[in-house]
Coordinates of C-alpha atoms and ligand atoms in Angstrom, one line a residue:
M1 CA 25.1 33.9 0.8
N2 CA 22.0 32.6 2.5
G3 CA 19.8 34.0 -0.2
Y4 CA 22.0 32.4 -2.9
L5 CA 21.9 29.1 -1.2
S6 CA 18.2 29.3 -0.5
G7 CA 17.7 29.9 -4.2
L8 CA 19.7 26.9 -5.2
L9 CA 18.0 24.9 -2.5
S10 CA 14.5 26.0 -3.6
N11 CA 15.0 24.9 -7.1
G12 CA 16.2 21.5 -5.8
T13 CA 19.4 21.5 -7.9
I14 CA 21.9 20.8 -5.1
Q15 CA 22.4 17.9 -2.8
Q16 CA 21.2 18.3 0.8
T17 CA 24.5 17.6 2.3
E18 CA 26.1 20.5 0.4
V19 CA 23.7 23.1 1.8
E20 CA 22.2 21.8 4.9
V21 CA 24.0 24.0 7.3
A22 CA 24.5 27.1 5.3
V23 CA 20.8 28.1 5.1
A24 CA 19.5 29.6 8.3
A25 CA 15.8 29.9 8.3
P26 CA 14.1 32.4 10.5
S27 CA 13.0 31.2 14.0
V28 CA 9.6 29.7 13.7
N29 CA 7.1 28.8 16.3
K30 CA 4.2 27.4 14.3
I31 CA 4.1 24.9 11.4
T32 CA 1.5 22.7 9.7
I33 CA 2.2 19.1 9.0
A34 CA -0.4 17.8 6.5
Y35 CA -0.3 14.1 5.7
G36 CA -1.9 12.1 2.9
T37 CA -2.0 8.5 3.7
E38 CA -3.5 5.2 2.6
T39 CA -2.0 2.7 5.1
G40 CA -1.1 5.0 7.9
N41 CA 2.6 5.4 7.5
S42 CA 2.5 9.1 6.7
K43 CA 0.1 9.7 9.6
K44 CA 2.4 7.9 12.0
L45 CA 5.3 10.0 10.9
A46 CA 3.2 13.2 11.1
V47 CA 2.3 12.5 14.7
T48 CA 5.9 11.6 15.7
F49 CA 7.2 14.7 14.0
A50 CA 4.7 16.9 15.8
A51 CA 5.9 15.6 19.1
K52 CA 9.5 16.2 18.1
A53 CA 8.6 19.7 17.0
K54 CA 6.9 20.4 20.3
K55 CA 10.1 19.4 22.1
A56 CA 12.0 21.9 20.0
G57 CA 9.6 24.6 20.9
I58 CA 7.6 24.6 17.7
T59 CA 3.8 24.1 17.7
A60 CA 2.8 21.7 14.9
K61 CA -0.8 21.5 13.7
V62 CA -1.2 17.9 12.3
V63 CA -3.9 17.5 9.8
S64 CA -5.0 14.8 7.3
L65 CA -5.1 16.2 3.7
D66 CA -8.7 15.1 3.4
Q67 CA -9.6 17.3 6.4
Y68 CA -7.4 20.2 5.4
R69 CA -9.3 23.4 4.6
L70 CA -8.1 24.2 1.1
N71 CA -8.8 27.9 1.6
D72 CA -6.2 28.0 4.4
L73 CA -3.3 27.2 2.0
P74 CA -2.6 30.7 0.8
K75 CA -2.5 31.8 4.5
E76 CA 0.1 29.1 5.4
E77 CA 3.6 30.2 6.2
Y78 CA 5.3 26.9 7.1
F79 CA 3.6 23.9 5.5
F80 CA 5.1 20.4 5.4
S81 CA 3.4 17.7 3.5
L82 CA 4.0 14.0 4.1
I83 CA 2.4 12.1 1.3
S84 CA 2.6 8.6 -0.1
T85 CA 2.1 7.2 -3.6
H86 CA -0.5 4.6 -4.4
G87 CA -2.3 3.0 -7.3
E88 CA -0.2 3.6 -10.4
G89 CA 1.8 6.5 -9.2
E90 CA -1.2 8.3 -7.7
P91 CA -1.8 10.2 -4.5
P92 CA -3.7 8.3 -1.7
A93 CA -7.5 8.7 -2.0
A94 CA -7.4 11.0 1.1
A95 CA -5.1 13.4 -0.6
R96 CA -6.9 13.5 -3.9
K97 CA -8.9 16.7 -3.2
F98 CA -5.8 18.6 -2.1
Y99 CA -3.8 17.2 -5.1
D100 CA -6.4 18.3 -7.6
H101 CA -6.8 21.6 -5.9
I102 CA -3.2 22.6 -6.2
H103 CA -3.0 21.3 -9.8
N104 CA -6.2 22.8 -11.2
N105 CA -6.3 26.2 -9.6
G106 CA -4.1 29.1 -10.6
F107 CA -3.8 30.8 -7.2
K108 CA -0.6 32.1 -5.7
L109 CA 1.1 30.9 -2.6
E110 CA 3.2 33.9 -1.8
K111 CA 3.7 33.3 1.9
L112 CA 4.3 29.6 1.7
K113 CA 7.5 28.0 2.8
Y114 CA 7.2 24.3 2.4
G115 CA 8.8 20.9 2.2
V116 CA 7.6 17.5 1.1
L117 CA 8.4 14.1 2.5
A118 CA 7.4 11.5 -0.1
L119 CA 6.7 7.9 0.9
G120 CA 6.9 5.2 -1.6
D121 CA 8.4 1.9 -2.7
T122 CA 11.3 1.7 -5.0
S123 CA 9.9 -1.5 -6.5
Y124 CA 7.2 0.4 -8.2
P125 CA 7.8 1.9 -11.7
L126 CA 6.6 5.3 -10.5
F127 CA 8.5 5.8 -7.3
C128 CA 7.2 8.6 -5.0
T129 CA 5.5 10.3 -8.0
A130 CA 2.7 11.8 -6.0
G131 CA 5.2 13.4 -3.6
E132 CA 7.3 14.7 -6.4
Q133 CA 4.3 16.2 -8.1
V134 CA 3.1 18.0 -5.0
D135 CA 6.7 19.3 -4.4
A136 CA 6.9 20.6 -7.9
Q137 CA 3.4 22.1 -8.0
L138 CA 3.8 24.0 -4.7
E139 CA 6.9 25.6 -6.2
K140 CA 5.0 26.5 -9.4
L141 CA 2.3 28.2 -7.3
G142 CA 5.0 30.4 -5.8
G143 CA 5.8 28.5 -2.6
Q144 CA 9.4 28.6 -1.4
R145 CA 10.9 25.1 -0.9
I146 CA 13.0 25.4 2.3
I147 CA 14.1 21.8 2.3
P148 CA 14.6 19.4 -0.6
I149 CA 12.1 16.6 -1.1
Q150 CA 13.1 13.4 0.7
K151 CA 11.9 10.3 -1.1
C152 CA 11.6 7.2 1.2
D153 CA 11.4 3.5 0.5
V154 CA 9.2 1.2 2.5
D155 CA 11.8 1.2 5.3
Y156 CA 11.2 4.9 5.7
E157 CA 11.9 5.6 9.3
H158 CA 15.5 6.5 9.2
D159 CA 15.3 8.7 6.1
A160 CA 12.2 10.4 7.4
D161 CA 13.7 11.1 10.8
S162 CA 16.8 12.6 9.3
W163 CA 14.7 14.8 7.0
F164 CA 12.7 16.1 9.9
D165 CA 15.8 16.6 12.0
L166 CA 17.2 18.7 9.3
L167 CA 14.0 20.6 9.0
L168 CA 13.9 21.4 12.7
H169 CA 17.4 22.5 12.5
R170 CA 16.6 24.9 9.8
L171 CA 13.5 26.2 11.4
S172 CA 15.1 26.8 14.7
A173 CA 18.4 28.3 13.6
P174 CA 18.1 32.0 14.4
P175 CA 19.2 34.3 11.7
T176 CA 21.9 36.0 13.8
I177 CA 25.6 35.6 14.3
N178 CA 24.8 32.2 15.7
E179 CA 24.5 31.1 12.0
V180 CA 28.2 30.8 12.0
A181 CA 28.1 28.3 14.9
V182 CA 25.2 26.5 13.3
A183 CA 27.1 26.2 10.1
A184 CA 30.0 24.6 12.0
A185 CA 27.7 21.9 13.3
P186 CA 26.4 20.1 10.2
V187 CA 23.3 18.0 10.3
V188 CA 24.0 15.2 7.9
I189 CA 21.3 13.3 6.1
K190 CA 22.7 9.9 5.5
K191 CA 22.3 8.0 2.2
S192 CA 18.8 6.7 1.6
V193 CA 18.0 3.5 3.3
V194 CA 17.3 0.7 0.9
K195 CA 14.5 -1.6 2.0
K196 CA 15.3 -5.0 3.6
I197 CA 14.8 -7.8 1.2
Y198 CA 14.4 -11.2 2.8
N199 CA 15.5 -14.4 1.1
G200 CA 12.9 -17.1 1.9
S201 CA 11.9 -20.5 0.8
I202 CA 8.4 -22.0 0.3
V203 CA 7.7 -24.7 2.8
T204 CA 3.9 -25.2 2.3
N205 CA 1.7 -24.3 -0.6
I206 CA -1.8 -25.9 -0.4
N207 CA -5.2 -25.1 -1.8
L208 CA -7.6 -24.4 1.0
N209 CA -10.7 -24.8 -1.2
D210 CA -12.1 -28.3 -1.7
R211 CA -12.8 -30.0 -5.0
G212 CA -15.9 -28.5 -6.7
S213 CA -15.2 -25.0 -5.5
N214 CA -15.2 -22.0 -7.9
K215 CA -12.1 -20.7 -6.2
Q216 CA -8.5 -21.5 -5.6
T217 CA -7.2 -20.0 -2.4
H218 CA -3.7 -21.0 -1.3
H219 CA -2.2 -21.1 2.1
I220 CA 1.5 -20.4 1.6
E221 CA 4.2 -20.7 4.3
I222 CA 7.6 -19.2 3.7
V223 CA 10.6 -19.5 6.0
A224 CA 13.5 -17.1 6.0
N225 CA 17.0 -17.4 7.5
D226 CA 16.7 -14.0 9.1
E227 CA 14.3 -12.9 11.8
I228 CA 11.4 -11.4 9.9
D229 CA 10.6 -8.0 11.3
Y230 CA 6.8 -7.6 11.1
L231 CA 3.6 -7.1 13.1
P232 CA 0.1 -8.5 12.7
G233 CA -1.6 -6.2 10.2
D234 CA 1.5 -5.9 8.0
A235 CA 1.6 -7.2 4.4
L236 CA 4.3 -9.0 2.4
G237 CA 5.5 -7.5 -0.9
V238 CA 6.7 -9.7 -3.7
V239 CA 7.7 -9.1 -7.3
P240 CA 6.5 -12.0 -9.4
E241 CA 8.2 -13.5 -12.5
N242 CA 6.6 -13.9 -15.9
V243 CA 5.8 -17.4 -17.0
A244 CA 8.0 -19.1 -19.6
A245 CA 4.9 -19.7 -21.8
L246 CA 4.6 -15.9 -22.2
V247 CA 8.3 -15.1 -22.6
D248 CA 9.2 -17.8 -25.1
P249 CA 6.8 -16.7 -27.9
I250 CA 8.0 -13.1 -27.4
V251 CA 11.6 -14.1 -27.8
E252 CA 10.7 -16.1 -30.9
L253 CA 8.5 -13.4 -32.4
L254 CA 11.1 -10.7 -31.9
G255 CA 13.8 -12.9 -33.3
I256 CA 16.3 -11.8 -30.6
D257 CA 19.3 -13.6 -29.1
R258 CA 18.1 -14.6 -25.7
H259 CA 21.6 -14.7 -24.3
K260 CA 22.6 -11.2 -25.4
T261 CA 23.0 -8.9 -22.4
Y262 CA 21.3 -5.5 -22.0
H263 CA 21.3 -2.8 -19.5
F264 CA 18.1 -2.0 -17.6
R265 CA 18.0 0.4 -14.6
H266 CA 21.5 -0.3 -13.2
E267 CA 21.5 -4.0 -14.0
Q268 CA 23.0 -6.0 -16.8
M269 CA 21.0 -9.0 -17.8
T270 CA 20.4 -11.4 -20.7
A271 CA 17.4 -10.6 -22.9
Y272 CA 15.7 -13.7 -21.6
D273 CA 16.2 -13.0 -17.9
L274 CA 15.0 -9.4 -18.4
L275 CA 11.8 -10.6 -20.0
K276 CA 11.3 -13.4 -17.4
K277 CA 12.3 -11.6 -14.2
K278 CA 12.3 -7.8 -14.6
L279 CA 10.1 -6.4 -17.2
N280 CA 6.4 -5.9 -17.0
I281 CA 5.3 -7.6 -20.3
F282 CA 2.0 -9.1 -18.9
F283 CA -0.3 -6.1 -19.1
L284 CA 1.2 -2.8 -20.2
P285 CA -0.1 0.5 -18.9
E286 CA -1.4 3.0 -21.4
R287 CA 1.6 5.3 -21.0
V288 CA 3.9 2.4 -22.1
V289 CA 1.6 1.6 -25.1
A290 CA 1.8 5.3 -26.1
K291 CA 5.6 5.2 -26.1
Y292 CA 5.5 2.0 -28.1
A293 CA 3.3 3.6 -30.7
Q294 CA 6.0 6.3 -31.1
L295 CA 8.7 3.7 -31.3
V296 CA 7.0 1.8 -34.1
G297 CA 5.6 4.9 -35.7
Q298 CA 2.0 3.7 -35.7
D299 CA -1.4 4.9 -34.4
I300 CA -2.3 2.7 -31.5
P301 CA -5.5 3.4 -29.5
P302 CA -4.9 4.2 -25.8
T303 CA -5.4 0.9 -24.1
K304 CA -3.8 -1.6 -21.8
I305 CA -2.5 -4.7 -23.5
G306 CA 0.0 -7.5 -23.1
L307 CA 3.4 -7.2 -24.9
L308 CA 2.8 -10.4 -26.9
D309 CA -0.4 -9.1 -28.4
L310 CA 1.1 -5.7 -28.9
I311 CA 4.1 -7.0 -30.9
K312 CA 1.8 -9.4 -32.9
I313 CA -0.5 -6.6 -34.0
Y314 CA 2.1 -3.8 -34.3
P315 CA 5.5 -5.5 -34.9
L316 CA 8.8 -3.7 -34.2
K317 CA 10.5 -2.4 -37.3
N318 CA 13.4 -4.8 -36.7
N319 CA 14.9 -6.8 -33.9
N320 CA 17.6 -4.1 -33.4
Q321 CA 14.8 -2.1 -31.8
F322 CA 14.7 -4.5 -28.8
G323 CA 17.2 -2.2 -27.0
Q324 CA 14.8 0.7 -27.4
L325 CA 11.9 -1.4 -26.4
I326 CA 13.6 -2.2 -23.1
E327 CA 14.0 1.5 -22.4
I328 CA 10.3 2.1 -22.6
L329 CA 9.2 -1.0 -20.7
E330 CA 8.8 -0.7 -16.9
P331 CA 9.8 -3.1 -14.1
I332 CA 7.2 -5.6 -12.8
A333 CA 5.4 -4.0 -10.0
P334 CA 5.2 -5.8 -6.6
R335 CA 2.0 -7.2 -5.3
L336 CA 1.1 -7.1 -1.6
Y337 CA -0.5 -9.9 0.5
S338 CA -1.8 -9.6 4.0
I339 CA 0.3 -11.6 6.4
A340 CA -1.7 -14.5 7.9
S341 CA 0.9 -15.5 10.6
S342 CA 2.2 -13.9 13.8
P343 CA 5.8 -13.5 14.7
E344 CA 4.9 -14.7 18.2
A345 CA 3.2 -17.8 17.1
H346 CA 5.1 -18.7 13.9
S347 CA 8.7 -17.8 14.5
G348 CA 10.9 -17.4 11.4
E349 CA 7.9 -17.8 9.1
V350 CA 5.4 -15.7 7.2
H351 CA 2.1 -17.2 6.0
L352 CA -0.1 -15.9 3.2
T353 CA -3.6 -16.5 1.9
V354 CA -3.5 -16.0 -1.8
A355 CA -6.5 -16.3 -4.1
R356 CA -5.5 -17.3 -7.6
D357 CA -7.0 -14.5 -9.7
R358 CA -8.8 -15.9 -12.8
F359 CA -10.5 -13.8 -15.4
K360 CA -11.7 -14.0 -19.0
V361 CA -10.3 -12.1 -21.9
N362 CA -12.0 -12.7 -25.2
D363 CA -13.5 -16.0 -24.0
E364 CA -10.1 -17.2 -22.9
W365 CA -9.4 -17.8 -19.2
K366 CA -6.3 -16.0 -17.8
Y367 CA -4.6 -15.9 -14.4
G368 CA -3.4 -12.8 -12.6
L369 CA 0.4 -12.6 -12.8
C370 CA 1.4 -12.7 -9.1
S371 CA -1.3 -14.9 -7.7
D372 CA -0.6 -17.4 -10.4
F373 CA 3.1 -17.2 -9.8
L374 CA 2.7 -17.7 -6.0
T375 CA 0.1 -20.4 -6.1
C376 CA 2.2 -22.5 -8.5
L377 CA 5.4 -22.3 -6.5
P378 CA 6.5 -25.8 -5.5
S379 CA 8.0 -26.5 -2.0
E380 CA 11.6 -25.4 -1.5
T381 CA 11.4 -22.7 -4.2
A382 CA 13.5 -19.7 -3.2
I383 CA 11.5 -16.5 -2.9
D384 CA 12.5 -12.9 -2.2
F385 CA 10.1 -10.6 -0.4
Y386 CA 9.9 -7.5 1.8
I387 CA 7.6 -6.3 4.5
H388 CA 5.1 -3.5 3.8
R389 CA 4.1 -2.0 7.2
N390 CA 0.6 -1.0 7.8
S391 CA 0.5 1.3 10.8
Q392 CA -3.2 1.8 10.3
F393 CA -4.2 -1.8 10.9
R394 CA -2.9 -2.7 14.4
L395 CA -4.3 -4.7 17.2
P396 CA -5.5 -2.7 20.2
D397 CA -4.3 -3.3 23.8
D398 CA -4.5 -7.0 24.8
D399 CA -7.5 -6.5 27.0
K400 CA -9.6 -4.7 24.4
D401 CA -12.3 -6.5 22.3
I402 CA -12.0 -6.8 18.5
I403 CA -14.6 -7.5 15.8
M404 CA -13.1 -8.7 12.5
I405 CA -15.0 -8.6 9.2
G406 CA -13.0 -10.7 6.8
P407 CA -14.7 -12.5 3.9
G408 CA -12.6 -14.5 1.4
T409 CA -8.9 -13.6 1.6
G410 CA -9.9 -10.8 3.9
V411 CA -9.6 -13.4 6.6
A412 CA -5.8 -13.5 6.3
P413 CA -4.8 -10.8 8.8
F414 CA -7.3 -12.1 11.3
R415 CA -5.6 -15.5 11.4
S416 CA -2.5 -13.4 12.3
F417 CA -4.5 -11.5 15.0
I418 CA -5.9 -14.5 16.7
A419 CA -2.7 -16.6 16.5
H420 CA -0.9 -13.6 18.0
R421 CA -3.4 -12.9 20.7
E422 CA -3.4 -16.6 21.7
A423 CA 0.4 -16.6 21.8
I424 CA 0.6 -13.6 24.1
G425 CA -2.4 -14.6 26.3
A426 CA -4.5 -11.5 25.4
T427 CA -7.7 -11.3 27.5
G428 CA -9.8 -9.2 25.1
K429 CA -12.8 -10.9 23.4
S430 CA -12.7 -11.5 19.6
W431 CA -15.5 -12.0 17.1
L432 CA -14.9 -13.0 13.5
F433 CA -17.4 -12.6 10.6
F434 CA -16.2 -14.8 7.7
G435 CA -17.9 -15.3 4.4
D436 CA -17.4 -17.1 1.1
Q437 CA -19.5 -19.0 -1.5
H438 CA -20.0 -22.5 0.0
F439 CA -19.6 -23.9 3.5
V440 CA -18.4 -27.3 2.2
T441 CA -15.7 -26.1 -0.2
D442 CA -14.8 -22.5 0.8
F443 CA -14.5 -22.4 4.6
L444 CA -10.9 -21.1 4.8
Y445 CA -9.0 -22.3 7.9
Q446 CA -12.2 -23.9 9.2
T447 CA -10.5 -26.3 11.7
E448 CA -8.2 -23.5 13.0
W449 CA -11.2 -21.3 13.8
Q450 CA -13.0 -24.2 15.5
N451 CA -10.0 -25.0 17.6
W452 CA -9.6 -21.4 18.6
L453 CA -13.3 -21.3 19.5
E454 CA -12.7 -24.3 21.8
T455 CA -9.6 -22.8 23.4
G456 CA -11.3 -19.4 23.8
A457 CA -8.7 -17.5 21.7
L458 CA -11.7 -16.7 19.4
T459 CA -14.9 -15.8 21.4
Q460 CA -17.4 -15.8 18.6
L461 CA -17.6 -16.9 14.9
T462 CA -20.3 -15.8 12.5
V463 CA -20.3 -17.2 9.0
A464 CA -22.1 -16.2 5.8
F465 CA -22.0 -18.6 2.8
S466 CA -23.5 -16.7 0.0
R467 CA -24.5 -19.5 -2.3
D468 CA -25.7 -22.2 0.1
Q469 CA -29.3 -20.9 -0.2
S470 CA -31.4 -19.4 -2.9
Q471 CA -31.0 -15.9 -1.6
K472 CA -27.4 -14.5 -1.4
V473 CA -26.2 -14.0 2.2
Y474 CA -23.1 -11.9 2.9
V475 CA -21.2 -10.8 6.0
Q476 CA -23.1 -7.5 6.1
H477 CA -26.4 -9.4 6.4
K478 CA -25.0 -11.4 9.3
M479 CA -23.8 -8.1 10.9
M480 CA -27.3 -6.8 10.8
Q481 CA -28.8 -10.0 12.2
H482 CA -26.4 -9.7 15.1
G483 CA -26.8 -5.9 15.2
Q484 CA -27.8 -5.5 18.8
Q485 CA -24.8 -7.5 20.1
L486 CA -22.5 -5.9 17.6
Y487 CA -23.6 -2.4 18.7
E488 CA -23.1 -3.3 22.3
W489 CA -19.5 -4.5 21.7
L490 CA -18.8 -1.2 19.9
A491 CA -20.4 0.9 22.6
S492 CA -18.3 -0.9 25.2
G493 CA -15.1 -0.1 23.4
A494 CA -14.5 -2.8 20.8
S495 CA -12.4 -2.1 17.7
L496 CA -13.9 -3.0 14.3
Y497 CA -11.6 -4.3 11.5
V498 CA -12.6 -4.8 7.9
C499 CA -10.3 -6.6 5.4
G500 CA -10.8 -7.9 1.9
A501 CA -12.4 -6.5 -1.3
K502 CA -12.8 -2.8 -1.4
H503 CA -15.8 -3.0 -3.8
P504 CA -18.5 -3.9 -3.1
M505 CA -17.7 -5.6 0.2
S506 CA -16.2 -2.8 2.3
T507 CA -18.8 -0.2 1.2
D508 CA -21.7 -2.6 1.9
V509 CA -20.2 -3.3 5.3
E510 CA -19.9 0.4 6.1
D511 CA -23.5 1.1 5.0
T512 CA -24.7 -1.8 7.2
L513 CA -22.6 -0.5 10.1
M514 CA -24.4 2.9 9.9
Q515 CA -27.8 1.2 9.7
L516 CA -27.2 -1.0 12.7
I517 CA -25.8 1.8 14.8
E518 CA -28.9 3.9 13.9
K519 CA -31.3 1.0 14.6
F520 CA -29.7 -0.6 17.7
G521 CA -28.1 2.5 19.1
N522 CA -31.4 4.3 18.8
K523 CA -29.8 7.2 16.8
T524 CA -30.6 9.5 14.0
I525 CA -28.7 9.1 10.7
E526 CA -26.5 12.1 11.7
E527 CA -25.8 10.6 15.1
A528 CA -24.9 7.2 13.6
A529 CA -22.5 9.0 11.2
Q530 CA -21.0 10.8 14.2
F531 CA -20.6 7.5 16.0
V532 CA -18.7 6.1 13.1
E533 CA -16.6 9.2 12.9
Q534 CA -15.7 8.8 16.5
L535 CA -14.8 5.2 16.0
R536 CA -12.4 6.4 13.2
D537 CA -11.0 9.2 15.4
E538 CA -10.3 6.7 18.2
E539 CA -8.7 4.3 15.6
R540 CA -11.4 1.7 16.4
Y541 CA -12.7 1.4 12.9
L542 CA -9.8 0.2 10.7
K543 CA -9.9 -1.0 7.1
D544 CA -7.4 -2.8 5.0
V545 CA -9.2 -3.2 1.7
Y546 CA -8.0 -3.7 -1.8
Ligands
LIG1 C1 -2.7 -4.2 1.1 C2 -3.1 -5.3 0.2 C3 -3.3 -6.6 0.8 C4 -3.7 -7.7 -0.1 N1 -3.8 -8.9 0.5 C5 -4.2 -9.9 -0.3 C6 -4.3 -11.2 0.3 O1 -4.2 -11.4 1.5 N2 -4.7 -12.2 -0.5 C7 -4.9 -12.0 -1.9 O2 -5.2 -13.0 -2.6 N3 -4.8 -10.8 -2.4 C8 -4.4 -9.8 -1.7 N4 -4.2 -8.5 -2.2 C9 -4.4 -8.4 -3.7 C10 -3.0 -8.7 -4.4 O3 -2.1 -7.8 -4.1 C11 -3.1 -8.7 -5.9 O4 -3.7 -7.5 -6.3 C12 -4.0 -9.9 -6.5 O5 -3.3 -11.1 -6.1 C13 -4.0 -9.8 -8.0 O6 -2.7 -9.7 -8.5 P1 -2.2 -10.6 -9.7 O7 -0.8 -10.2 -10.0 O8 -2.5 -12.0 -9.5 O9 -3.2 -10.0 -10.9 P2 -2.8 -9.0 -12.0 O10 -2.0 -9.6 -13.0 O11 -2.3 -7.8 -11.3 O12 -4.2 -8.7 -12.6 C14 -5.2 -8.0 -11.8 C15 -6.4 -7.7 -12.7 O13 -6.0 -6.9 -13.8 C16 -6.7 -7.3 -15.0 N5 -5.8 -7.9 -16.0 C17 -4.5 -8.4 -15.8 N6 -4.0 -8.8 -17.0 C18 -4.9 -8.6 -17.9 C19 -5.0 -8.9 -19.3 N7 -3.9 -9.4 -19.9 N8 -6.1 -8.6 -19.9 C20 -7.2 -8.0 -19.3 N9 -7.2 -7.8 -18.0 C21 -6.1 -8.1 -17.3 C22 -7.7 -8.4 -14.5 O14 -8.9 -7.7 -14.2 C23 -7.1 -8.9 -13.3 O15 -8.0 -9.5 -12.4 C24 -3.9 -7.4 -1.4 C25 -3.7 -6.2 -2.0 C26 -3.3 -5.1 -1.2 C27 -3.1 -3.8 -1.8
LIG2 C1 -1.6 -0.8 -3.7 C2 -0.3 0.0 -3.5 C3 0.2 0.7 -4.6 C4 1.4 1.4 -4.4 N1 1.9 2.1 -5.5 C5 3.1 2.8 -5.4 C6 3.6 3.5 -6.5 O1 3.1 3.5 -7.6 N2 4.8 4.2 -6.3 C7 5.4 4.2 -5.1 O2 6.5 4.8 -4.9 N3 4.9 3.5 -4.0 C8 3.8 2.8 -4.1 N4 3.2 2.1 -3.0 C9 4.0 2.1 -1.8 C10 3.5 3.1 -0.7 O3 3.6 4.4 -1.1 C11 4.3 2.9 0.6 O4 4.1 1.6 1.1 C12 4.1 3.9 1.6 O5 4.9 3.7 2.8 C13 2.7 4.0 2.1 O6 2.5 5.1 2.9 P1 1.1 5.4 3.6 O7 0.8 4.3 4.6 O8 1.2 6.7 4.3 O9 0.0 5.4 2.5 C14 2.1 1.4 -3.2 C15 1.5 0.7 -2.1 C16 0.3 0.0 -2.3 C17 -0.3 -0.7 -1.1

């Protein structure tokens, strides 16, 4: 019976609750928990699970997938992967090598017994895809799935815990007559937890840039009726709506009845509401364009394009095809914004720092969907949002020093950090590097930083305004100028935080960090790299870049 149920279980065709107690896995004393993470959630779970396993008498080796020795995989017996999904349904960068390895190599995993915990966000069109693919691929390579994949939404703790409890139960159930007793004591995985959606209202929405600036960066304050459960370092997730100026011409061009209702992923809505609030029509991914090409029976080059342009160039055969069009369209993906407030300092509120994204397409200026949506929201508008936890971007103990590199909107979490540290009376020193184009127009939250310098909540502020002199000056140049002091802070235990643009800012900052450690720490390049590695290991070099 065990064999039969294991078979069903391994092909993932039956519900966990049906089988969870009937399969008795052999007693196990060693497992590997390999995590692939971008924002630290999978890592946090891996560490918690390892501690739980230890209590249950099982030694768990915890390893990041980017550190995992791929040659060890065929030797593994019990291998559990905790992996999130990022980008457009992709594995996190740190898991890419592993992901490619299992997809591109035709080896056999005969010994492997495995399970996958997939972290994701149900608001994205491709929910937990990376985890699903790893789960399927390990099976293809011959691995035996001993627990069904558990897909978790952003409030993942409960589902993840239940999954791991069930796993421990399976691993520790001895294959003896005790099986009968075990079977009588079911471990029940409850229904997946749906993430908490807060209903808020805009109370402030102001442009922080002065007249004459090239930028438009808004400080947005949102109040919610509920207590908002977040920590400094977390981000807010929001699903924007499409603008009427885009929806109206689509309705007109398609010649559809805007009031007619349609079904889309468990919801019934009018054609207009679907186009306005649910469907990504702004900039379609290539995979949707490919499906559209099939729908209209035309050759369309693989490209990203807005729905309006698509239907103008390649019209639907008739307006009856609208129902089929809905089926191939995807929901609007959420966007994340670092939270710029602190629950200790701004009770019942979340603050954001949102740059209105402006770009040119064929000589025409366009705005990014969500940043345009948010920066244009008038006061008192209702807004739904959720919290995206970032376990990898947390403040250290109150008495520890922090160095924050946050040019542009990268400054947002550091406003949260300092407000928080002031509110709780933290004693550690703090040093902010801020940068933008011009001192006069782009010094985001200038008066707040100056006040915090006066009160001592902020110890030191170093600014770089790139376009106020003939030669461009960025935060990394200022880091080098203050290299001696910066190195001394790091050598005495400070944590270094970097937030803002991934490219080129965060890579330039990292290069400079290496150079200044080499120069002011009197080290070889290898020693400087080791120093940075140690900062990472001690969770004292933390990045939140996008
Ligand atoms: C963890 C995290 C924290 C973040 N924190 C912040 C923050 O604090 N503040 C902040 O401002 N941002 C932040 N961001 C970035 C933010 O989430 C959004 O990515 C950003 O606001 C742009 O989104 P958008 O919807 O406005 O633009 P989108 O509509 O998503 O467009 C993005 C880009 O896609 C291209 N594009 C879109 N449509 C077209 C088209 N029709 N034709 C050609 N090209 C097109 C353009 O290059 C455009 O710049 C964060 C991101 C992450 C992941
Ligand atoms: C930029 C970005 C893109 C994301 N894309 C997806 C996605 O396509 N599908 C999905 O299910 N989740 C997506 N997520 C949600 C994450 O998988 C989820 O927040 C998860 O808890 C992160 O776990 P980690 O911290 O271990 O990386 C995305 C998150 C971010 C920040």
